[in-house]
């Protein structure tokens, strides 16, 4: 039986690696250059399980800048990279409700 | 108010210093996330969708005005200018930064506030009736017992790594305002036939994936034995609770699988071996704790002062608020005032820093500096002189915490849901907002009478949907938000789990479904004073199911 740790990553379409920034918890995405960005359009988009596994492994190794690292589905529209589900849309854009008071992050 | 001593202050100061070191080591990489996560959770710090969240305990829901001001300060200084009062008499800040947390915790500690045991597998904040000490239907102040338990169980080494979290509620009133039956352990203080007061002990309640109500395992526990008996329950749970499966780790599963009778017998055997030891409460200790709860120096006043009667006649809005938000106090001439944190179209339980400051000021002027937090996500001013009610109404109304919808359809309990929470599958707040807009006509809401709606954004049930008169549970189906609807739940002394009425409905339909259920109730009730929950009890869920699904 395969250990859960050894199970292969499955993806069904274009994906990015995302996490929360350690110091403040802000949502970030892994870039092709091995850095983190809060701009989803600048994220590295992968389309194969092999590429996603490699991107995820490198991101997880960077445990001092980002935490809770995982692979998230996206939609690609020309130069734009868009979240593929509501959870990821809320992570990117913030709550869908008006906040009582909004300050800059 | 309870007066803290040097021991409490030292404990908090040491805890802050310890956490400051832990954060520094995490930020430098000396600690990895696996090592750090349990340390931050022990201080009530979660990582949510967008940021860290700090949960602060408000023991037995009692807040002093200076503490409320400190919460306002923390909201402005470290967060985004607001906080969220929860269903467990806590407050959460949703946008706090890890690097700022040690400073925020130091500021909070200076006002006797902390996040210890608001997370993790330990005994959580001990909750009680938000009217404790002032309710006209209670036999004594239950907070004395909550405080004794708090002191005994804070950082208790034997119970810091339980199989799962453990929630205790205490009440001493005839009417259960503390939702006793949905707690891991409930203590109901009452007087028996011989006139002695003691606790009825229930265990194994809880909602989430597998909802259960408490089972009574000790019909009458003498007060001197409360620490030893709770210790015996925790020992049994610690020893036999399942640690192999997080979904079966709560005490409710243990009690269910073992059977309440057998569990009770095992507790009894353990308790008999320790009850006359160090945990037997000396009356002097009880008296010392009780003496540290300071009550206001009430004036001798009459009920129903002339200015109140005149104001009621002169101002219809005031009269409406008076009828809905003001309750009887045990002291003549005084009243208990509930502050609705459910203005129409706003997130339930949210409170801005400006509102917190204003409420603190109003509490100082009119409620002896004391505020309470209730599990329904509303606040309370517990000691308001009836003659001051017109002024209090004006002051509360000016900061939008005087919506007269307490206990009505728009007084919705809702978890943060997918807008904030990393566990959620669906949103809860926008659903609550839409329902409250549909019922913003207070005449309509009053016509429906007492009707509690509870919304959870996932099966973990932080919005207590199982015990809502109407319960709404968000689920995810193929990437879309759907909502299961239950009816007939209740969290009071007649606690009951709701019954599912049928297939889940899409996000856009939830408010329509609630309107359908409300209309069905209006058509089905026998007379105007038959409450929604009583109509369900009389007729069952079928008529409501038929109404909801007839056209869907």
XYZ file of C-alpha atoms in Angstrom, chain A residues 20-27 63-64 67-68 86-87 90-91 94-101 103 105, chain B residues 26-27 29 33 47 49-52 80-82 95 97-99 352 418-420 422 427 429-430 433 481:
52
model
C 0.069 32.156 3.128
C 2.977 34.467 3.841
C 4.489 33.555 7.195
C 4.852 37.027 8.663
C 1.332 38.290 8.007
C -0.703 35.406 6.558
C -1.359 37.173 3.244
C -2.158 34.970 0.242
C 9.088 27.124 5.008
C 10.380 30.405 6.370
C 3.144 28.245 5.115
C 0.212 25.971 4.284
C -14.940 30.241 -5.045
C -12.524 29.469 -2.225
C -12.124 34.668 -1.977
C -8.492 34.052 -1.037
C -10.960 38.980 -0.017
C -14.360 38.449 1.602
C -17.393 38.787 -0.662
C -19.032 41.090 1.888
C -18.395 44.720 2.676
C -16.086 44.918 5.646
C -17.169 47.252 8.451
C -14.118 49.408 7.877
C -7.958 49.897 5.745
C -3.282 45.866 4.010
C 9.594 30.988 13.938
C 10.279 34.109 11.894
C 13.393 29.784 10.761
C 5.689 25.285 11.042
C -4.193 30.734 10.115
C -7.853 32.179 4.383
C -6.394 35.689 4.241
C -4.510 36.210 7.473
C -3.937 35.008 11.007
C -8.805 46.389 10.449
C -10.888 48.289 12.933
C -13.412 45.641 13.927
C -6.583 40.288 9.989
C -0.173 39.727 11.511
C 2.049 37.126 13.131
C 4.861 39.631 13.540
C -16.341 48.136 15.007
C -16.030 30.814 3.579
C -15.479 34.571 3.626
C -12.841 34.023 6.321
C -10.182 27.891 5.942
C -20.427 31.274 2.835
C -22.466 35.801 6.322
C -23.981 36.822 2.951
C -27.369 39.380 5.332
C -22.513 26.350 -2.738
